[in-house]
């Protein structure tokens, strides 16, 4: 669907979307096979076998050596290619000037393009430029200029973004099913492990829908002969079965009360007239048999399936469960997650100083995971300490361990070496997505927890959360995969040449004009669309903090006025439309 009046461009865009869909369909079976293979690979190894599969980033030599003993054929083949210069030179740890720590030197060698202030030039023309200023260009490090030896090839090894998500989802779904019984007052936010089947008819008896009179046969109706057992007040809710009502009689009845046998209809109090002197009730409107009577079983019969397994317990589900007779629900336990924040440079309070920066991920990851339905322990800050990391990984009894930072190839990036050392199985080692490409998914040995390694750059970590952690947790929690949806994008978004981009966006409804449409009415009044946000560089949180979704931008980008797939942020549906101020 296009909302631009520019016919040739609209036709191009429609063709491009169609082609993309065709390609996606053709790729789907292929991806499915790849996912199966990867899962089988990890599942099939005994815990004694080396299972560390495919490291792909440029690495320090010591790390390469550490991994050499556990390389898979895939890794060996891929790494020898040296094809990609996209990430440019690998860090040369010897290159640091005296007095500069290896970590500092390696950080510098990547270039600091994403730290530019608004207005500073960024190298967008290169096509692989970072675009990490306030624009919406492709946001990744090009690593283009240091003149050191090229990084070892990575392209072709990173898992495609969709495949990575599918793999994570299936890994989660494949975990051994567990259930727990929770009382209704503690089940909110959990997921039904079993279909919710009605334990009763609803309503469980024929019920008056209104306050008024219940009558039998044609009117007028005699009042006062029977009181239905309710005395002067008539038949009230919560009383047991009233006496049958003879033809020609009427009785006062309250909303929710049981309908007596032989009754024809309920007449609302405002639609009836009582002749007190004669003790007769007259209808002021035509009476239709059955009116204002809710028949037993109208909503469901006992045994009917009300909701499928996998449904999230919302306040409304709690209400329905109670109505249907439940005191407890059988749910899938929330996946338990340990969060390990790596990095010696992180401060937990105050202003950055002396090269130290605030930990932006510790405060963010836990609440984000909780919004995804996980039970999360307080973040543990381990610094850059390989032993502490190994200990934390091998002693965790969580379902999932999330690490932040340390996924790349710097001298103190310990995630890969430690995983190799403990014999973890890597399911995903790098994803063809920007930002966040060094993210990884592993299974710790001997049926231990899954591990999602989030890159340290904060928006890259968000990308990893949504690419790997979200589908994995969804699977572990027994929730069905989310249906993807597409929305018109207001502005053109540049694509990465090969990889998917995730770009913060905000939903809007209204008269925003689609840039690129000559008539300016590409996204017209009342049309939902998304606006890409600036400040979307890998190290930036300013864009995502104003966003309610991430646009999935395919290689090549999306034009203004065309549709783009959206990943909702987990709290977005609870928010009113946000007016981002960074667009
Ligand atoms: N030779 C290469 N170097 C790098 C590559 C590459 O492909 N080849 N990829 C770059 C990309 S892209 C990313 S993303 C980062 C990922 O690095 P790590 O996961 O190892 O993360 P760190 O080096 O520990 O940190 C990166 C960056 O983020 C800051 N950081 C870390 N943790 C936090 C936190 N909790 N709160 C705020 N900021 C944090 C850290 O100080 C660094 O500035 O690797 C590139 N390198
Ligand atoms: O560009 Mo990295 O991918 O910052 O995540």
Coordinates of C-alpha atoms and ligand atoms in Angstrom, one line a residue:
X1 CA 0.0 0.0 0.0
X2 CA 1.3 3.4 -0.8
X3 CA 0.0 6.8 0.1
X4 CA 2.0 8.9 -2.2
X5 CA 0.5 10.6 -5.2
X6 CA 3.8 10.2 -7.1
X7 CA 2.7 7.3 -9.4
X8 CA 6.1 6.1 -10.8
X9 CA 7.7 6.1 -7.4
X10 CA 4.7 4.4 -5.9
X11 CA 4.9 1.7 -8.6
X12 CA 8.6 1.2 -8.0
X13 CA 8.0 1.0 -4.3
X14 CA 5.1 -1.5 -4.7
X15 CA 7.3 -3.6 -7.0
X16 CA 10.2 -3.5 -4.5
X17 CA 7.9 -4.6 -1.6
X18 CA 6.5 -7.3 -3.8
X19 CA 9.9 -8.6 -4.7
X20 CA 11.0 -8.5 -1.1
X21 CA 8.0 -10.5 -0.1
X22 CA 8.6 -13.1 -2.9
X23 CA 12.2 -13.3 -1.8
X24 CA 11.1 -13.7 1.8
X25 CA 8.7 -16.5 1.0
X26 CA 11.5 -18.3 -1.0
X27 CA 13.9 -17.8 1.9
X28 CA 11.4 -19.0 4.5
X29 CA 11.9 -22.7 3.9
X30 CA 15.6 -22.3 3.7
X31 CA 15.7 -20.4 6.9
X32 CA 13.5 -23.0 8.6
X33 CA 16.1 -25.7 7.6
X34 CA 19.0 -23.6 8.8
X35 CA 17.2 -23.0 12.2
X36 CA 16.6 -26.8 12.5
X37 CA 20.2 -27.5 11.7
X38 CA 21.6 -25.0 14.2
X39 CA 19.3 -26.2 17.0
X40 CA 20.1 -29.9 16.3
X41 CA 23.8 -29.1 16.3
X42 CA 23.7 -27.6 19.8
X43 CA 21.3 -30.2 21.1
X44 CA 23.3 -33.1 19.6
X45 CA 26.6 -32.5 21.2
X46 CA 27.4 -34.1 24.5
X47 CA 28.5 -31.8 27.2
X48 CA 32.1 -33.1 26.8
X49 CA 32.5 -32.2 23.2
X50 CA 33.8 -28.9 22.2
X51 CA 30.8 -27.0 20.9
X52 CA 31.9 -23.5 20.4
X53 CA 30.8 -22.8 16.9
X54 CA 31.7 -20.0 14.6
X55 CA 33.4 -16.9 16.0
X56 CA 33.2 -14.2 13.4
X57 CA 34.6 -10.9 14.5
X58 CA 38.1 -9.8 14.2
X59 CA 39.9 -11.0 17.3
X60 CA 43.0 -10.5 19.2
X61 CA 45.5 -13.2 18.5
X62 CA 45.2 -14.6 22.0
X63 CA 41.5 -15.0 21.6
X64 CA 41.9 -16.7 18.2
X65 CA 44.3 -19.1 19.8
X66 CA 42.0 -19.8 22.7
X67 CA 39.3 -20.7 20.2
X68 CA 41.4 -22.6 17.7
X69 CA 41.0 -25.8 19.7
X70 CA 37.2 -25.7 19.4
X71 CA 36.5 -24.3 16.0
X72 CA 33.8 -25.9 13.9
X73 CA 34.2 -26.5 10.1
X74 CA 31.9 -23.6 9.5
X75 CA 34.1 -21.3 11.4
X76 CA 37.3 -22.4 9.7
X77 CA 35.8 -22.0 6.3
X78 CA 34.3 -18.7 7.0
X79 CA 37.2 -17.1 8.7
X80 CA 39.7 -17.8 6.0
X81 CA 37.9 -15.6 3.6
X82 CA 38.9 -12.3 4.9
X83 CA 36.3 -10.8 2.6
X84 CA 34.7 -8.0 4.6
X85 CA 36.3 -4.7 5.1
X86 CA 33.0 -3.3 6.3
X87 CA 34.2 -3.3 9.9
X88 CA 37.5 -2.2 8.8
X89 CA 40.7 -2.9 10.6
X90 CA 40.6 -4.9 13.7
X91 CA 42.0 -3.3 16.7
X92 CA 45.7 -3.6 17.1
X93 CA 46.3 -3.8 20.7
X94 CA 49.9 -3.0 20.3
X95 CA 49.1 0.2 18.6
X96 CA 48.2 2.0 21.8
X97 CA 50.5 4.8 22.7
X98 CA 52.5 4.4 25.9
X99 CA 50.3 4.9 28.9
X100 CA 47.2 4.1 27.0
X101 CA 45.5 0.9 28.1
X102 CA 44.9 -1.8 25.5
X103 CA 41.2 -1.2 25.9
X104 CA 41.5 2.5 25.4
X105 CA 43.6 2.0 22.3
X106 CA 41.2 -0.5 20.8
X107 CA 38.3 1.7 21.4
X108 CA 40.0 4.5 19.7
X109 CA 40.9 2.4 16.7
X110 CA 37.2 1.9 15.9
X111 CA 36.7 5.6 15.4
X112 CA 34.2 7.6 17.4
X113 CA 31.9 8.5 14.6
X114 CA 28.8 7.7 16.6
X115 CA 29.7 10.3 19.2
X116 CA 29.4 13.2 16.9
X117 CA 27.3 16.0 18.1
X118 CA 24.3 17.1 16.0
X119 CA 25.6 19.1 13.1
X120 CA 29.0 17.5 12.9
X121 CA 29.5 15.9 9.6
X122 CA 29.1 12.2 9.2
X123 CA 30.2 10.1 6.4
X124 CA 26.9 9.2 4.9
X125 CA 28.0 9.3 1.3
X126 CA 30.1 6.2 1.7
X127 CA 27.0 4.1 1.9
X128 CA 28.5 2.4 4.9
X129 CA 29.0 5.6 6.8
X130 CA 27.8 5.6 10.3
X131 CA 25.0 8.1 10.0
X132 CA 25.0 8.3 13.7
X133 CA 24.4 12.0 14.1
X134 CA 20.9 13.2 14.3
X135 CA 20.0 12.0 10.8
X136 CA 18.4 8.7 10.1
X137 CA 21.1 7.3 7.9
X138 CA 22.5 3.8 8.3
X139 CA 23.9 3.5 11.8
X140 CA 26.9 1.4 12.1
X141 CA 30.6 1.8 12.4
X142 CA 32.4 1.6 9.1
X143 CA 35.8 1.3 10.6
X144 CA 37.1 2.8 7.4
X145 CA 40.3 4.7 8.1
X146 CA 42.9 3.4 10.5
X147 CA 45.1 1.8 7.9
X148 CA 45.7 -1.3 10.0
X149 CA 45.4 -4.8 8.7
X150 CA 41.8 -5.6 7.6
X151 CA 39.6 -7.5 10.0
X152 CA 39.0 -11.1 9.3
X153 CA 36.0 -11.7 7.2
X154 CA 32.7 -11.7 8.9
X155 CA 30.1 -11.3 6.1
X156 CA 28.5 -14.6 5.3
X157 CA 28.9 -15.8 8.9
X158 CA 26.5 -13.5 10.7
X159 CA 23.1 -15.0 10.9
X160 CA 20.4 -13.2 9.0
X161 CA 18.2 -11.1 11.2
X162 CA 15.0 -13.1 10.6
X163 CA 16.8 -16.4 11.0
X164 CA 18.3 -15.3 14.2
X165 CA 14.9 -14.4 15.6
X166 CA 13.4 -17.6 14.4
X167 CA 16.2 -19.6 16.0
X168 CA 15.8 -17.8 19.3
X169 CA 12.1 -18.4 19.3
X170 CA 12.4 -22.0 18.5
X171 CA 15.1 -22.5 21.1
X172 CA 12.7 -21.0 23.7
X173 CA 9.8 -23.2 22.6
X174 CA 12.0 -26.3 22.6
X175 CA 12.8 -25.9 26.3
X176 CA 11.2 -28.6 28.6
X177 CA 7.7 -27.4 29.4
X178 CA 7.0 -26.5 33.1
X179 CA 3.8 -25.5 34.7
X180 CA 2.8 -24.0 38.0
X181 CA -0.6 -23.4 39.7
X182 CA -1.2 -19.8 40.7
X183 CA -4.1 -18.3 42.6
X184 CA -5.9 -15.7 40.5
X185 CA -4.4 -12.9 42.6
X186 CA -0.9 -13.9 41.7
X187 CA -1.4 -14.9 38.1
X188 CA -1.4 -11.5 36.4
X189 CA 1.1 -11.3 33.6
X190 CA 1.7 -15.0 33.5
X191 CA 0.9 -17.2 30.5
X192 CA -1.7 -19.9 30.4
X193 CA -0.1 -23.3 30.2
X194 CA -3.4 -24.9 29.3
X195 CA -6.5 -23.8 27.4
X196 CA -9.0 -22.0 29.7
X197 CA -12.1 -24.2 29.5
X198 CA -15.3 -23.0 31.1
X199 CA -16.0 -24.9 34.3
X200 CA -19.7 -23.8 34.1
X201 CA -22.3 -22.5 31.8
X202 CA -22.2 -18.7 31.5
X203 CA -24.6 -17.4 32.7
X204 CA -25.1 -20.4 34.8
X205 CA -28.9 -19.7 35.0
X206 CA -31.5 -17.7 33.0
X207 CA -30.8 -14.2 34.3
X208 CA -32.7 -11.0 34.2
X209 CA -30.7 -8.4 32.3
X210 CA -32.7 -5.4 33.7
X211 CA -34.5 -4.1 36.8
X212 CA -38.2 -4.3 36.2
X213 CA -40.9 -7.0 36.1
X214 CA -40.7 -10.6 35.0
X215 CA -44.0 -11.6 33.4
X216 CA -45.6 -14.8 32.1
X217 CA -48.1 -15.0 29.1
X218 CA -49.9 -12.0 27.6
X219 CA -50.6 -8.8 29.7
X220 CA -51.8 -7.0 31.5
X221 CA -50.3 -9.0 34.4
X222 CA -51.6 -9.3 37.9
X223 CA -49.2 -8.2 40.6
X224 CA -48.9 -9.3 44.1
X225 CA -50.2 -12.8 43.8
X226 CA -46.7 -14.3 44.1
X227 CA -43.5 -12.6 45.2
X228 CA -41.2 -15.1 43.7
X229 CA -39.9 -15.8 47.2
X230 CA -38.3 -12.3 47.5
X231 CA -41.0 -10.6 49.6
X232 CA -41.8 -6.9 48.7
X233 CA -38.6 -6.4 46.9
X234 CA -39.4 -9.2 44.4
X235 CA -36.8 -11.5 43.0
X236 CA -33.3 -10.4 43.9
X237 CA -29.9 -11.4 42.5
X238 CA -28.2 -14.1 44.6
X239 CA -31.4 -15.8 45.7
X240 CA -32.1 -19.4 44.9
X241 CA -34.6 -20.5 42.3
X242 CA -37.9 -18.6 42.5
X243 CA -41.2 -20.3 42.3
X244 CA -42.6 -20.8 38.8
X245 CA -44.6 -17.9 37.5
X246 CA -48.2 -18.7 36.4
X247 CA -49.5 -17.2 33.1
X248 CA -51.0 -13.7 33.6
X249 CA -48.8 -12.8 36.6
X250 CA -45.8 -10.5 37.0
X251 CA -43.3 -10.0 39.8
X252 CA -40.6 -7.4 40.5
X253 CA -37.2 -8.6 39.5
X254 CA -33.7 -7.2 39.8
X255 CA -30.8 -7.3 37.3
X256 CA -28.9 -10.5 37.8
X257 CA -31.8 -12.4 39.5
X258 CA -32.9 -15.8 38.4
X259 CA -35.8 -16.0 36.0
X260 CA -38.6 -18.1 37.3
X261 CA -39.8 -21.1 35.3
X262 CA -42.5 -20.3 32.8
X263 CA -41.6 -16.6 32.5
X264 CA -42.0 -15.0 29.0
X265 CA -40.0 -11.8 29.3
X266 CA -38.6 -9.0 31.5
X267 CA -40.1 -5.6 31.2
X268 CA -37.8 -2.7 32.2
X269 CA -39.3 -0.6 35.0
X270 CA -39.2 2.5 32.7
X271 CA -41.2 0.7 30.1
X272 CA -44.1 -0.3 32.3
X273 CA -47.1 1.3 34.1
X274 CA -48.6 0.0 37.3
X275 CA -52.2 0.5 38.0
X276 CA -52.0 0.4 41.8
X277 CA -55.7 0.4 42.4
X278 CA -56.3 -2.6 40.3
X279 CA -53.0 -4.3 41.0
X280 CA -52.2 -4.6 37.3
X281 CA -49.1 -4.1 35.3
X282 CA -49.3 -2.7 31.7
X283 CA -46.5 -2.7 29.2
X284 CA -45.9 0.6 27.4
X285 CA -44.1 -1.1 24.5
X286 CA -44.5 -4.3 22.6
X287 CA -43.2 -7.2 24.6
X288 CA -41.0 -9.7 22.7
X289 CA -40.8 -13.1 24.2
X290 CA -37.4 -13.6 25.8
X291 CA -36.6 -9.8 26.0
X292 CA -34.1 -8.8 28.6
X293 CA -33.5 -12.4 29.6
X294 CA -30.0 -13.7 29.3
X295 CA -30.4 -17.4 28.7
X296 CA -28.2 -19.9 30.5
X297 CA -25.1 -20.7 28.5
X298 CA -25.5 -17.7 26.3
X299 CA -21.7 -16.9 26.6
X300 CA -20.5 -20.4 26.9
X301 CA -21.3 -24.0 27.9
X302 CA -19.4 -25.8 30.5
X303 CA -16.3 -27.3 28.8
X304 CA -16.1 -24.7 26.0
X305 CA -12.6 -23.4 25.3
X306 CA -12.6 -19.8 26.2
X307 CA -8.9 -19.0 25.5
X308 CA -6.0 -21.0 24.1
X309 CA -2.9 -22.0 26.0
X310 CA -0.2 -19.3 25.5
X311 CA -2.6 -16.5 26.4
X312 CA -1.1 -13.8 28.6
X313 CA -3.1 -13.4 31.8
X314 CA -4.4 -9.8 31.6
X315 CA -6.8 -8.2 34.1
X316 CA -9.7 -9.2 31.7
X317 CA -8.4 -12.8 31.6
X318 CA -8.5 -12.8 35.4
X319 CA -12.1 -11.6 35.3
X320 CA -13.1 -14.2 32.8
X321 CA -11.4 -17.0 34.7
X322 CA -13.2 -16.0 37.9
X323 CA -16.5 -15.9 36.1
X324 CA -15.9 -19.3 34.5
X325 CA -15.3 -20.8 37.9
X326 CA -11.5 -20.8 38.4
X327 CA -9.8 -20.2 41.7
X328 CA -6.3 -21.0 40.3
X329 CA -4.7 -21.0 36.9
X330 CA -2.2 -23.4 35.5
X331 CA 0.5 -21.2 34.1
X332 CA 4.0 -21.3 32.6
X333 CA 6.5 -20.1 35.2
X334 CA 8.0 -16.8 34.2
X335 CA 11.4 -17.3 32.7
X336 CA 14.1 -16.4 35.2
X337 CA 16.9 -14.2 34.0
X338 CA 20.2 -13.2 35.4
X339 CA 21.7 -10.0 34.1
X340 CA 25.5 -9.6 34.1
X341 CA 26.8 -6.1 33.3
X342 CA 30.4 -6.2 32.1
X343 CA 32.8 -3.3 31.9
X344 CA 35.4 -1.8 34.2
X345 CA 34.5 1.7 32.8
X346 CA 31.0 1.8 34.3
X347 CA 29.8 4.0 37.1
X348 CA 26.5 3.4 39.0
X349 CA 26.0 7.0 40.1
X350 CA 27.1 10.6 39.4
X351 CA 28.6 12.2 36.4
X352 CA 31.1 10.6 34.0
X353 CA 34.7 11.4 34.8
X354 CA 38.2 10.3 34.0
X355 CA 37.1 8.1 31.1
X356 CA 34.4 6.4 33.3
X357 CA 30.8 6.5 32.1
X358 CA 27.5 5.8 33.6
X359 CA 26.1 2.3 33.3
X360 CA 23.0 2.8 31.1
X361 CA 22.2 -0.8 30.7
X362 CA 22.0 -2.0 34.3
X363 CA 18.9 0.3 34.9
X364 CA 17.4 -0.5 31.6
X365 CA 17.7 -4.2 30.9
X366 CA 15.9 -5.6 34.0
X367 CA 12.8 -3.5 33.6
X368 CA 12.8 -4.2 29.9
X369 CA 13.0 -7.9 30.5
X370 CA 10.2 -7.7 33.1
X371 CA 8.1 -5.9 30.5
X372 CA 8.7 -9.0 28.3
X373 CA 7.4 -11.2 31.1
X374 CA 10.6 -12.4 32.7
X375 CA 11.5 -12.6 36.4
X376 CA 14.8 -10.8 36.6
X377 CA 17.4 -10.7 39.4
X378 CA 19.2 -7.5 40.2
X379 CA 21.9 -6.7 37.7
X380 CA 25.4 -7.9 38.8
X381 CA 28.2 -5.7 37.7
X382 CA 31.2 -7.9 37.1
X383 CA 33.7 -5.4 35.5
X384 CA 36.0 -6.9 32.9
X385 CA 36.8 -10.0 34.9
X386 CA 36.9 -13.3 33.0
X387 CA 37.0 -15.4 36.1
X388 CA 34.0 -13.6 37.7
X389 CA 32.2 -14.1 34.4
X390 CA 33.0 -17.8 34.2
X391 CA 31.9 -18.3 37.8
X392 CA 28.6 -16.4 37.2
X393 CA 27.8 -18.4 34.1
X394 CA 28.6 -21.8 35.6
X395 CA 26.7 -21.2 38.8
X396 CA 23.6 -19.5 37.4
X397 CA 20.4 -21.4 37.8
X398 CA 18.4 -19.0 35.7
X399 CA 16.7 -20.0 32.4
X400 CA 18.5 -17.2 30.6
X401 CA 21.7 -15.2 31.4
X402 CA 22.0 -11.8 29.7
X403 CA 25.4 -10.3 29.5
X404 CA 26.0 -6.7 28.4
X405 CA 29.3 -5.7 26.7
X406 CA 32.3 -7.8 26.1
X407 CA 31.0 -9.4 22.9
X408 CA 33.5 -8.0 20.5
X409 CA 37.2 -8.7 20.2
X410 CA 38.8 -6.2 22.5
X411 CA 41.5 -7.3 24.9
X412 CA 39.0 -7.4 27.8
X413 CA 36.0 -8.6 25.8
X414 CA 35.7 -11.9 27.7
X415 CA 32.4 -13.3 26.5
X416 CA 33.6 -15.4 23.6
X417 CA 36.7 -16.8 25.3
X418 CA 34.8 -17.7 28.5
X419 CA 32.0 -19.4 26.4
X420 CA 34.7 -21.3 24.6
X421 CA 36.4 -22.3 27.8
X422 CA 33.3 -23.7 29.4
X423 CA 32.1 -25.5 26.2
X424 CA 29.0 -23.5 25.5
X425 CA 27.1 -24.1 22.3
X426 CA 26.8 -21.1 20.1
X427 CA 23.5 -20.9 18.2
X428 CA 23.9 -17.4 16.9
X429 CA 27.3 -15.6 16.7
X430 CA 26.7 -12.3 15.2
X431 CA 23.6 -11.1 13.4
X432 CA 23.3 -9.2 10.1
X433 CA 21.6 -6.3 11.9
X434 CA 22.7 -2.7 12.6
X435 CA 23.2 -1.8 15.3
X436 CA 24.0 -4.8 17.4
X437 CA 25.7 -7.1 15.0
X438 CA 28.1 -8.7 17.6
X439 CA 25.1 -10.0 19.6
X440 CA 25.1 -13.8 20.3
X441 CA 22.9 -16.6 21.6
X442 CA 24.4 -19.6 23.3
X443 CA 23.4 -22.5 25.4
X444 CA 25.6 -23.1 28.4
X445 CA 26.8 -26.7 28.9
X446 CA 25.0 -29.6 30.5
X447 CA 21.6 -28.2 29.8
X448 CA 22.4 -25.0 31.5
X449 CA 20.8 -21.6 30.8
X450 CA 20.6 -19.9 27.5
X451 CA 22.9 -16.9 27.2
X452 CA 22.2 -13.8 25.2
X453 CA 25.2 -11.7 24.8
X454 CA 24.2 -8.1 24.2
X455 CA 26.8 -5.7 22.7
X456 CA 27.8 -2.9 25.1
X457 CA 26.8 0.0 22.9
X458 CA 23.4 0.8 24.4
X459 CA 21.2 0.9 21.3
X460 CA 23.0 -2.2 20.1
X461 CA 22.0 -3.8 23.3
X462 CA 18.4 -2.9 22.7
X463 CA 18.7 -4.4 19.2
X464 CA 19.9 -7.6 20.8
X465 CA 17.1 -7.6 23.3
X466 CA 14.5 -7.4 20.6
X467 CA 16.3 -9.7 18.1
X468 CA 17.3 -12.5 20.5
X469 CA 16.0 -12.1 24.0
X470 CA 12.4 -11.2 23.1
X471 CA 11.7 -14.2 20.9
X472 CA 13.6 -16.6 23.2
X473 CA 11.6 -15.4 26.3
X474 CA 8.4 -15.6 24.4
X475 CA 9.2 -19.2 23.6
X476 CA 10.3 -20.0 27.1
X477 CA 7.1 -18.4 28.5
X478 CA 4.9 -20.4 26.1
X479 CA 3.6 -17.3 24.3
X480 CA 2.8 -17.4 20.6
X481 CA 5.0 -15.5 18.2
X482 CA 3.9 -12.0 17.6
X483 CA 2.3 -11.3 14.3
X484 CA 4.5 -8.9 12.4
X485 CA 2.8 -5.8 11.2
X486 CA 3.6 -3.0 8.7
X487 CA 3.0 0.7 8.8
X488 CA 3.6 3.5 6.4
X489 CA 6.8 5.4 7.2
X490 CA 6.7 9.1 6.8
X491 CA 10.3 9.7 5.9
X492 CA 12.8 7.8 3.8
X493 CA 15.1 5.7 5.9
X494 CA 18.5 4.7 4.4
X495 CA 19.4 1.0 4.5
X496 CA 22.5 -0.8 5.2
X497 CA 24.0 -2.3 2.1
X498 CA 23.7 -5.9 3.3
X499 CA 22.2 -5.9 6.8
X500 CA 18.8 -5.2 8.4
X501 CA 18.6 -2.0 10.3
X502 CA 16.5 -1.4 13.4
X503 CA 15.5 2.3 13.6
X504 CA 13.6 3.9 16.5
X505 CA 10.2 5.2 15.3
X506 CA 7.2 6.8 16.9
X507 CA 3.6 6.1 15.8
X508 CA 1.5 9.0 14.8
X509 CA -2.1 9.3 13.6
X510 CA -3.0 12.4 11.7
X511 CA -2.2 14.7 8.9
X512 CA 1.6 14.4 8.8
X513 CA 2.8 14.8 5.2
X514 CA 4.9 12.1 3.7
X515 CA 8.1 13.5 2.6
X516 CA 8.8 12.7 -1.0
X517 CA 5.2 13.0 -2.1
X518 CA 4.8 16.1 -4.3
X519 CA 1.3 16.7 -3.1
X520 CA 2.5 16.2 0.5
X521 CA -0.4 14.0 1.4
X522 CA 1.2 10.6 1.5
X523 CA 0.1 9.9 5.0
X524 CA -3.2 11.8 5.3
X525 CA -5.5 12.7 8.1
X526 CA -6.4 9.8 10.3
X527 CA -3.8 7.5 8.8
X528 CA -1.5 5.7 11.2
X529 CA 2.1 6.1 10.2
X530 CA 5.5 6.0 11.8
X531 CA 8.1 8.8 12.0
X532 CA 11.7 7.7 12.1
X533 CA 13.6 9.3 15.0
X534 CA 17.0 10.8 14.9
X535 CA 19.8 10.0 17.5
X536 CA 19.7 6.4 16.4
X537 CA 23.5 5.7 16.6
X538 CA 24.6 2.5 18.3
X539 CA 25.8 4.3 21.4
X540 CA 22.7 6.6 21.7
X541 CA 19.5 6.1 23.7
X542 CA 18.0 9.5 22.9
X543 CA 16.0 8.2 19.9
X544 CA 14.8 5.0 21.4
X545 CA 13.7 6.8 24.6
X546 CA 11.3 8.8 22.6
X547 CA 10.2 5.8 20.5
X548 CA 7.3 3.3 20.7
X549 CA 8.7 0.9 18.1
X550 CA 11.6 -0.1 16.0
X551 CA 11.3 -0.1 12.2
X552 CA 12.8 -3.1 10.5
X553 CA 14.6 -1.5 7.6
X554 CA 15.7 -4.0 4.9
X555 CA 19.0 -3.6 3.0
X556 CA 18.4 -0.8 0.5
X557 CA 16.2 1.2 2.9
X558 CA 12.6 2.3 2.7
X559 CA 11.1 5.2 0.8
X560 CA 8.8 7.7 2.4
X561 CA 5.1 6.7 2.1
X562 CA 5.8 3.0 1.8
X563 CA 5.3 0.4 4.5
X564 CA 7.9 -0.9 6.9
X565 CA 7.7 -3.7 9.5
X566 CA 7.5 -2.6 13.1
X567 CA 8.6 -4.2 16.3
X568 CA 6.6 -2.7 19.2
X569 CA 8.4 -1.8 22.3
X570 CA 6.9 -3.9 25.1
X571 CA 5.3 -1.0 26.9
X572 CA 4.1 0.8 23.7
X573 CA 0.6 -0.5 23.8
X574 CA 0.1 0.9 27.3
X575 CA 1.2 4.4 26.1
X576 CA -0.8 7.1 24.5
X577 CA 0.6 8.2 21.1
X578 CA 3.9 9.8 21.8
X579 CA 4.9 13.1 20.5
X580 CA 8.6 12.6 20.0
X581 CA 10.5 15.8 20.0
X582 CA 13.5 14.6 18.1
X583 CA 12.0 14.0 14.7
Ligands
LIG1 N1 37.3 -4.9 15.7 C1 36.0 -4.8 15.9 N2 35.6 -4.0 17.0 C2 34.3 -3.8 17.2 C3 33.4 -4.4 16.3 C4 33.8 -5.2 15.3 O1 33.0 -5.7 14.5 N3 35.1 -5.3 15.1 N4 32.0 -4.1 16.6 C5 31.7 -2.9 17.3 C6 30.4 -2.9 17.6 S1 29.3 -2.7 16.3 C7 29.9 -2.9 18.9 S2 28.3 -2.8 19.2 C8 30.8 -3.1 20.0 C9 30.4 -4.2 20.9 O2 31.3 -4.3 21.8 P1 31.2 -5.1 23.2 O3 30.0 -5.9 23.2 O4 32.5 -5.8 23.3 O5 31.0 -4.0 24.2 P2 32.2 -3.1 24.9 O6 33.4 -3.0 24.2 O7 32.2 -3.6 26.3 O8 31.4 -1.7 24.9 C10 31.1 -1.1 23.7 C11 30.8 0.4 24.1 O9 29.7 0.4 24.9 C12 29.9 1.0 26.1 N5 29.2 0.3 27.2 C13 29.4 -1.0 27.5 N6 28.6 -1.3 28.5 C14 27.9 -0.2 28.8 C15 26.9 0.1 29.7 N7 26.4 -0.9 30.6 N8 26.3 1.3 29.7 C16 26.7 2.3 28.8 N9 27.7 2.0 27.9 C17 28.3 0.8 27.9 C18 31.4 0.9 26.3 O10 31.9 1.8 27.2 C19 31.9 1.1 24.9 O11 31.9 2.4 24.5 O12 32.1 -3.4 19.5 C20 32.6 -2.7 18.5 N10 33.9 -3.1 18.2
LIG2 O1 27.1 -0.8 15.6 MO1 27.4 -1.9 16.9 O2 26.5 -2.9 15.9 O3 27.2 -0.6 17.7 O4 26.1 -2.5 17.6

